Coordinates of C-alpha atoms (C1' of nucleotides) in Angstrom, one line a residue:
Chain A
M1 CA 66.1 166.9 -2.8
A2 CA 67.7 167.2 0.2
R3 CA 68.8 164.1 3.7
A4 CA 66.6 161.8 3.5
K5 CA 64.1 160.9 6.6
E6 CA 65.3 158.4 8.7
F7 CA 62.5 156.8 8.9
D8 CA 60.1 154.5 7.0
R9 CA 56.7 155.7 6.8
E10 CA 54.9 152.6 6.9
V11 CA 56.6 151.2 9.4
V12 CA 56.3 154.0 12.4
L13 CA 52.2 154.1 11.0
E14 CA 52.2 150.9 12.2
R15 CA 53.8 151.2 15.4
A16 CA 52.0 154.8 16.3
M17 CA 48.2 151.9 14.7
E18 CA 49.7 149.4 17.4
F19 CA 49.6 152.1 20.6
F20 CA 46.3 153.3 19.8
W21 CA 44.1 150.1 19.5
A22 CA 46.0 149.4 22.7
Q23 CA 44.9 152.3 24.4
G24 CA 42.8 154.6 22.9
Y25 CA 42.9 157.6 21.3
E26 CA 42.1 159.5 24.7
A27 CA 44.6 157.7 27.2
A28 CA 47.5 158.0 24.4
S29 CA 50.1 161.0 25.1
M30 CA 52.1 162.5 22.5
R31 CA 54.9 161.9 24.9
E32 CA 54.3 158.0 25.1
L33 CA 53.6 157.7 21.2
L34 CA 56.9 159.5 20.3
D35 CA 58.7 157.0 22.3
T36 CA 57.0 153.8 20.5
M37 CA 57.7 155.3 17.6
D38 CA 61.2 156.0 17.9
I39 CA 61.4 159.1 15.6
G40 CA 61.6 163.1 16.4
R41 CA 59.1 165.2 17.6
Q42 CA 59.4 167.5 14.8
S43 CA 59.4 164.5 12.4
L44 CA 56.3 163.2 13.8
Y45 CA 54.6 166.7 13.0
D46 CA 56.1 167.5 9.8
T47 CA 55.1 163.1 8.5
F48 CA 51.8 163.1 10.6
G49 CA 50.9 166.7 10.9
D50 CA 48.6 167.0 14.2
K51 CA 47.8 164.3 17.0
H52 CA 44.0 163.8 15.0
S53 CA 45.5 163.8 11.8
L54 CA 48.1 160.5 13.0
F55 CA 44.7 159.0 14.7
L56 CA 43.5 159.0 11.3
A57 CA 46.1 157.8 9.3
S58 CA 46.5 155.2 11.6
L59 CA 42.7 154.0 11.6
Q60 CA 43.1 154.0 7.8
H61 CA 46.3 151.9 7.8
Y62 CA 44.0 149.2 10.5
Y63 CA 41.9 149.4 7.6
E64 CA 44.0 148.6 4.9
K65 CA 46.3 146.6 6.2
G66 CA 43.8 144.4 9.0
M67 CA 40.5 144.2 7.7
R68 CA 40.0 145.2 3.6
T69 CA 41.2 141.8 2.7
V70 CA 39.3 139.9 5.8
V71 CA 36.4 141.8 4.1
A72 CA 36.8 141.2 1.1
Q73 CA 37.4 137.2 1.4
L74 CA 33.5 137.2 2.6
A75 CA 32.8 138.6 -1.0
A76 CA 34.6 136.5 -3.0
P77 CA 32.5 134.4 -5.2
D78 CA 33.5 130.7 -4.2
G79 CA 33.3 131.9 -0.4
G80 CA 29.4 131.5 1.3
L81 CA 29.4 129.6 5.1
S82 CA 33.2 128.7 4.7
A83 CA 34.0 132.8 4.7
I84 CA 31.4 133.4 6.6
E85 CA 32.6 130.4 9.8
E86 CA 36.2 131.9 8.5
Y87 CA 35.6 135.5 9.2
F88 CA 33.6 135.1 12.5
D89 CA 36.7 131.8 13.8
G90 CA 39.4 134.0 13.1
M91 CA 38.1 136.8 14.3
A92 CA 37.2 135.1 17.4
R93 CA 40.8 133.7 17.9
R94 CA 42.4 137.2 17.5
M95 CA 40.2 138.6 20.2
S96 CA 40.4 136.6 22.8
T97 CA 44.0 136.0 22.8
K98 CA 46.8 138.0 25.2
P99 CA 46.1 142.4 24.5
Y100 CA 43.0 141.4 24.0
R101 CA 42.4 144.7 22.7
S102 CA 39.4 144.1 20.5
C103 CA 39.0 146.0 17.5
L104 CA 40.4 149.0 16.6
L105 CA 37.2 150.8 14.6
I106 CA 34.7 149.4 17.3
N107 CA 36.6 151.1 20.1
S108 CA 36.7 153.9 17.7
A109 CA 33.4 154.0 16.9
I110 CA 32.7 153.9 21.1
E111 CA 35.1 156.4 22.2
L112 CA 35.5 158.4 19.2
A113 CA 32.7 158.4 16.4
P114 CA 30.3 161.0 18.2
H115 CA 32.4 163.4 18.8
D116 CA 34.9 163.0 15.8
P117 CA 32.7 163.4 12.2
E118 CA 36.5 161.7 10.1
V119 CA 36.4 158.8 12.5
A120 CA 32.3 158.7 12.4
A121 CA 33.0 158.4 8.6
I122 CA 35.6 155.6 8.6
V123 CA 33.6 153.7 10.7
N124 CA 30.1 154.1 9.1
R125 CA 32.2 152.8 6.4
F126 CA 33.7 149.9 7.9
V127 CA 30.4 148.9 8.8
K128 CA 28.6 149.2 5.9
K129 CA 31.0 146.9 3.9
L130 CA 31.0 144.8 6.3
R131 CA 27.4 144.2 6.4
K132 CA 27.4 143.6 2.2
G133 CA 30.2 141.3 3.0
F134 CA 27.6 139.2 4.9
A135 CA 24.7 140.4 2.5
K136 CA 26.8 138.1 -0.4
A137 CA 28.2 135.7 1.3
L138 CA 25.1 134.5 2.7
E139 CA 23.9 134.8 -1.4
V140 CA 26.5 132.3 -2.2
A141 CA 25.6 130.3 0.7
Q142 CA 22.4 130.3 -1.3
S143 CA 22.5 129.6 -4.2
K144 CA 26.0 127.2 -3.3
G145 CA 22.1 124.8 -1.3
E146 CA 24.4 125.6 2.0
A147 CA 22.0 127.6 3.8
R148 CA 18.0 128.7 3.2
I149 CA 17.6 132.3 4.5
D150 CA 14.2 134.1 4.0
D151 CA 15.4 137.7 4.5
I152 CA 19.3 137.7 3.5
D153 CA 19.2 141.4 4.5
A154 CA 17.7 140.8 7.9
V155 CA 20.4 137.9 8.9
A156 CA 23.4 140.1 6.9
W157 CA 22.6 142.5 9.3
H158 CA 22.5 140.1 13.2
L159 CA 26.3 139.0 11.7
T160 CA 27.3 142.0 11.3
N161 CA 26.2 142.5 14.9
S162 CA 27.6 139.8 16.5
A163 CA 30.7 140.4 14.6
M164 CA 30.3 144.0 16.6
G165 CA 29.5 142.0 19.9
L166 CA 33.0 140.4 20.1
G167 CA 35.1 144.3 20.8
P168 CA 32.8 144.5 24.8
M169 CA 34.0 140.9 24.5
S170 CA 37.0 141.2 24.6
K171 CA 38.0 143.7 26.1
A172 CA 36.3 141.3 28.8
R173 CA 38.5 139.4 28.7
V174 CA 35.7 136.7 27.4
P175 CA 37.9 133.4 26.4
Y176 CA 38.6 131.5 23.2
K177 CA 36.6 128.7 24.8
D178 CA 33.4 130.6 24.8
L179 CA 34.2 133.1 21.5
K180 CA 34.3 129.7 19.4
L181 CA 30.5 128.4 21.6
V182 CA 29.6 131.9 19.8
S183 CA 31.9 131.8 16.6
E184 CA 29.7 128.0 16.0
Q185 CA 26.2 129.2 17.6
I186 CA 25.9 131.8 14.6
L187 CA 26.6 129.5 12.0
K188 CA 24.2 126.5 13.4
N189 CA 21.9 129.2 13.3
I190 CA 22.6 130.5 8.9
R191 CA 22.9 126.7 8.2
A192 CA 20.2 125.0 5.8
Chain B
M1 CA 24.8 168.1 63.5
A2 CA 25.4 171.6 61.3
R3 CA 24.8 172.6 57.8
A4 CA 23.2 170.6 55.1
K5 CA 24.0 170.0 51.7
E6 CA 21.7 171.9 50.0
F7 CA 22.0 169.3 47.0
D8 CA 20.5 165.4 46.8
R9 CA 22.8 163.1 46.6
E10 CA 21.4 161.0 43.9
V11 CA 20.3 163.8 41.5
V12 CA 24.7 164.5 41.5
L13 CA 25.4 161.4 40.8
E14 CA 22.8 161.1 38.0
R15 CA 23.5 164.1 36.4
A16 CA 27.1 163.0 36.7
M17 CA 26.2 159.3 34.6
E18 CA 24.4 160.9 32.2
F19 CA 27.9 163.0 31.4
F20 CA 30.4 160.4 31.2
W21 CA 27.9 158.1 29.2
A22 CA 27.7 160.6 27.1
Q23 CA 31.4 162.0 27.3
G24 CA 33.2 159.1 28.3
Y25 CA 35.6 158.7 31.3
E26 CA 38.3 160.6 30.0
A27 CA 37.5 164.0 27.7
A28 CA 34.5 164.6 30.7
S29 CA 36.9 166.9 32.2
M30 CA 35.8 167.8 36.2
R31 CA 34.8 171.5 35.1
E32 CA 32.2 170.1 32.5
L33 CA 31.2 168.1 35.2
L34 CA 30.3 170.2 38.0
D35 CA 28.7 172.5 35.6
T36 CA 27.0 169.4 34.3
M37 CA 26.2 168.2 38.1
D38 CA 25.6 172.1 39.0
I39 CA 27.3 172.0 42.3
G40 CA 30.9 173.1 43.5
R41 CA 34.3 171.6 43.2
Q42 CA 35.1 170.4 46.8
S43 CA 31.0 169.6 47.7
L44 CA 32.2 167.2 44.4
Y45 CA 35.3 166.0 46.1
D46 CA 34.4 166.0 50.1
T47 CA 30.7 164.0 48.3
F48 CA 32.7 161.6 45.9
G49 CA 36.0 161.5 46.0
D50 CA 38.3 162.2 43.0
K51 CA 36.9 161.7 39.6
H52 CA 37.8 157.7 39.4
S53 CA 35.6 157.6 42.3
L54 CA 33.3 159.0 40.8
F55 CA 32.8 157.6 38.2
L56 CA 33.1 154.4 39.6
A57 CA 30.2 156.0 41.6
S58 CA 28.3 157.2 38.3
L59 CA 29.1 153.2 37.0
Q60 CA 27.3 151.8 39.7
H61 CA 24.3 153.3 39.7
Y62 CA 24.2 153.1 36.2
Y63 CA 24.2 149.1 36.8
E64 CA 22.0 149.1 39.5
K65 CA 19.8 152.2 38.7
G66 CA 18.7 151.0 34.8
M67 CA 19.9 147.6 34.1
R68 CA 19.4 146.1 37.1
T69 CA 15.9 145.2 37.0
V70 CA 16.4 144.2 33.5
V71 CA 18.1 141.6 33.9
A72 CA 16.5 139.9 36.3
Q73 CA 13.3 139.8 34.6
L74 CA 15.0 137.5 31.8
A75 CA 15.4 135.3 34.8
A76 CA 12.1 135.6 35.5
P77 CA 10.1 132.2 36.0
D78 CA 7.6 133.2 33.8
G79 CA 9.6 134.8 31.3
G80 CA 11.1 133.2 28.6
L81 CA 10.7 133.7 25.2
S82 CA 8.6 136.9 25.7
A83 CA 11.6 138.1 28.1
I84 CA 14.3 137.8 25.8
E85 CA 12.2 139.3 23.5
E86 CA 11.8 142.4 25.6
Y87 CA 15.3 142.5 26.2
F88 CA 16.5 142.7 22.9
D89 CA 13.7 144.8 21.2
G90 CA 14.0 147.3 24.7
M91 CA 17.8 147.4 24.0
A92 CA 17.3 148.3 20.4
R93 CA 14.5 151.3 20.7
R94 CA 17.1 152.9 23.5
M95 CA 20.3 152.4 21.5
S96 CA 18.8 153.5 18.5
T97 CA 17.8 156.8 19.8
K98 CA 18.6 160.7 19.9
P99 CA 22.2 160.2 22.2
Y100 CA 23.2 157.4 20.4
R101 CA 25.0 156.8 23.5
S102 CA 25.3 152.8 23.8
C103 CA 25.9 151.5 27.0
L104 CA 27.8 153.4 29.9
L105 CA 29.0 149.0 30.2
I106 CA 29.8 148.5 27.0
N107 CA 31.3 151.6 26.4
S108 CA 33.9 151.6 29.5
A109 CA 35.0 148.2 28.3
I110 CA 36.2 149.3 25.6
E111 CA 36.8 152.0 27.0
L112 CA 39.3 151.0 30.6
A113 CA 38.4 147.8 31.6
P114 CA 41.8 146.7 29.5
H115 CA 44.2 149.1 32.2
D116 CA 41.1 149.9 35.4
P117 CA 40.8 147.1 37.6
E118 CA 38.0 147.9 39.8
V119 CA 36.2 148.8 35.9
A120 CA 36.9 145.3 34.7
A121 CA 35.2 144.0 37.4
I122 CA 32.0 145.9 37.6
V123 CA 32.0 144.7 33.5
N124 CA 32.3 141.5 34.3
R125 CA 29.6 141.4 36.4
F126 CA 27.3 143.1 34.6
V127 CA 28.7 140.2 32.0
K128 CA 28.0 137.2 34.5
K129 CA 24.5 138.0 35.3
L130 CA 23.7 138.8 31.4
R131 CA 24.8 135.4 30.9
K132 CA 23.0 133.5 33.5
G133 CA 19.9 135.7 32.6
F134 CA 19.8 134.4 29.3
A135 CA 20.4 131.0 30.1
K136 CA 17.4 131.2 32.9
A137 CA 15.1 132.4 30.3
L138 CA 16.4 129.6 28.5
E139 CA 15.5 127.2 30.9
V140 CA 12.2 128.4 30.9
A141 CA 11.4 129.1 27.2
Q142 CA 12.9 125.2 26.7
S143 CA 10.8 124.2 29.3
K144 CA 8.3 125.9 27.7
G145 CA 7.7 124.4 25.1
E146 CA 8.7 127.5 23.1
A147 CA 12.7 126.2 22.1
R148 CA 14.3 123.0 21.1
I149 CA 18.2 123.9 22.1
D150 CA 20.1 121.3 22.0
D151 CA 23.1 123.6 23.6
I152 CA 22.2 126.4 26.3
D153 CA 25.1 128.2 27.5
A154 CA 26.8 128.2 23.8
V155 CA 23.2 130.1 22.8
A156 CA 23.7 132.5 26.5
W157 CA 26.6 133.2 25.0
H158 CA 25.6 134.1 21.8
L159 CA 22.7 136.0 23.0
T160 CA 25.3 137.8 25.1
N161 CA 27.2 138.4 22.7
S162 CA 24.4 140.2 20.3
A163 CA 23.4 142.3 23.2
M164 CA 27.0 143.5 23.7
G165 CA 27.2 144.3 19.5
L166 CA 24.5 147.0 19.8
G167 CA 27.2 149.3 21.2
P168 CA 28.5 149.7 18.9
M169 CA 25.9 149.3 16.3
S170 CA 24.1 152.8 18.1
K171 CA 28.2 154.9 18.5
A172 CA 27.8 154.2 14.5
R173 CA 24.0 155.3 14.5
V174 CA 22.7 152.5 12.7
P175 CA 18.9 153.4 13.3
Y176 CA 16.2 151.8 14.7
K177 CA 14.5 150.0 11.4
D178 CA 17.9 148.2 11.1
L179 CA 18.3 146.9 14.8
K180 CA 14.5 145.3 14.8
L181 CA 15.7 142.6 12.5
V182 CA 18.4 142.0 14.3
S183 CA 16.0 141.8 16.9
E184 CA 13.8 139.8 15.7
Q185 CA 16.1 137.6 13.9
I186 CA 18.0 136.7 17.0
L187 CA 14.5 135.5 18.1
K188 CA 13.6 133.0 14.9
N189 CA 17.1 132.0 15.6
I190 CA 15.9 130.2 19.3
R191 CA 12.8 129.7 18.0
A192 CA 11.5 126.2 18.6
Chain C
dA1 C1' 84.3 172.7 -1.7
dA2 C1' 80.2 175.6 -1.1
dC3 C1' 75.6 176.3 -1.1
dA4 C1' 70.4 174.8 -0.6
dT5 C1' 66.8 172.1 1.9
dT6 C1' 65.6 169.5 4.5
dC7 C1' 65.2 166.6 8.4
dT8 C1' 66.6 166.0 13.7
dG9 C1' 66.9 166.7 18.6
dG10 C1' 65.6 169.0 22.7
dA11 C1' 64.2 173.8 24.7
dC12 C1' 60.2 175.7 25.2
dC13 C1' 54.8 177.6 25.2
dG14 C1' 50.6 178.5 26.5
dC15 C1' 46.8 176.1 28.1
dT16 C1' 43.8 172.0 30.9
dC17 C1' 44.4 168.8 33.4
dG18 C1' 43.0 166.8 38.4
dG19 C1' 43.4 168.6 42.9
dT20 C1' 43.8 171.2 47.2
dC21 C1' 43.8 175.1 50.1
dC22 C1' 41.1 178.6 52.9
dA23 C1' 37.9 181.9 54.2
dT24 C1' 32.9 182.6 54.4
dA25 C1' 28.5 181.3 55.0
dA26 C1' 25.1 178.3 57.1
dC27 C1' 23.5 175.4 60.7
dG28 C1' 22.1 172.6 65.0
dA29 C1' 22.9 172.6 69.7
dG30 C1' 24.1 174.6 74.8
Chain D
dC1 C1' 23.2 184.4 71.6
dT2 C1' 27.5 181.6 71.2
dC3 C1' 30.0 177.9 69.6
dG4 C1' 31.5 174.0 67.0
dT5 C1' 31.0 171.6 62.7
dT6 C1' 30.0 171.3 58.1
dA7 C1' 29.0 173.5 52.9
dT8 C1' 30.1 176.1 50.4
dG9 C1' 32.7 179.1 46.0
dG10 C1' 36.3 180.5 44.2
dA11 C1' 41.7 181.6 44.4
dC12 C1' 45.3 179.1 43.8
dC13 C1' 48.9 174.7 42.5
dG14 C1' 52.1 171.7 40.2
dA15 C1' 52.0 168.8 37.1
dG16 C1' 51.2 166.9 32.1
dC17 C1' 48.9 168.3 27.8
dG18 C1' 49.4 168.7 22.2
dG19 C1' 52.5 171.8 20.0
dT20 C1' 55.9 175.4 18.2
dC21 C1' 60.5 177.1 17.4
dC22 C1' 64.5 177.3 16.1
dA23 C1' 69.9 175.5 15.9
dG24 C1' 72.2 172.9 14.1
dA25 C1' 73.9 167.9 11.2
dA26 C1' 72.8 165.8 6.7
dT27 C1' 72.9 164.9 2.1
dG28 C1' 71.7 165.8 -2.9
dT29 C1' 73.3 169.6 -6.6
dT30 C1' 75.9 172.7 -8.7

DNA sequence: AACATTCTGGACCGCTCGGTCCATAACGAG
DNA sequence: CTCGTTATGGACCGAGCGGTCCAGAATGTT
């Protein structure tokens, strides 16, 4: 062993993620990233590889730390309608507060997915899991008698689509007051 | 008068628009744009100004030629539910065919709106008109007895959100089969 | 204390970016 | 036919990009 790193990998990765989230991939320059992450140039390249690899790590980190548990709660066996309600209200709240930076996965889908297979793979995995989460929550709601749904698959897709819509709405600075209406309307539509 | 331009302004603007639509703003280089538009460098700068101005012109052109009539049809006095149905089915079809390039206005909202006031203004105008179009269609549907809606404002926002969702869904290559489910589900929710 | 190994920071690199300049070609007016 | 004006295309520009190199500092091992 020799000299130890002076920074915590996860801490600086978090900073990179925040910056990509706010700026987008192309618009974030390495110089700015270095400033934001507050580490040396070589340290970054040694630890994360090139810009693209750093972005993939950031995106993965975003999913793991920001969305994984949220999506998992949708599929909780005691969730049902309330899980869906919490998902949308939480998202609406997050999306319509100060930085209005949408969701990194949605942003990446728009900016990079068509020309970047690795980003596309992460995004597709997310969409799949989200849809599955909604489907599970609907099944639970169904069995609890909270809702009467004839085509769970269709409704799950519809909820997924609605979740995606919050991204552009956030970037267009639609205020919480209106996103709350959206969230409530979604719930009304599936209540028995 | 002197020498006439060798190209048609609208034709080359259309090409620029298509290219921005497929690539995004940052990822589209002037050199590629010149190739695609098939005009000389100086001609471009003389005719459209700089890259940013060219983009604004493209975005405006996209709205005028691609969305204006579509949104207007929503507000048609004989529209109602069928207008909403046609809007979503048409969009779902467009979004899930070959280039999967979503909608230029949604893409621009994500990539540029937060840091580009002029783009933000165009996007906001679009969102506003779209919401208004949905509200009008819902009023017509109401008066025709096609739907019974207690809160038109909330449903209009919900439809707007759903329309925005199609963008990310397109980029994630969700197939038409599933977007059709989304479209149908939206309609089911507002039918009386 | 001496060494091997790793991390650090800044000088440096080639390249592509968006944008300008300018000599030349094409055209209408007189 | 001549002249003035405009369009054209390619040479050219400074700047910023992502990425590499390398000398030196810091640390664990022996």
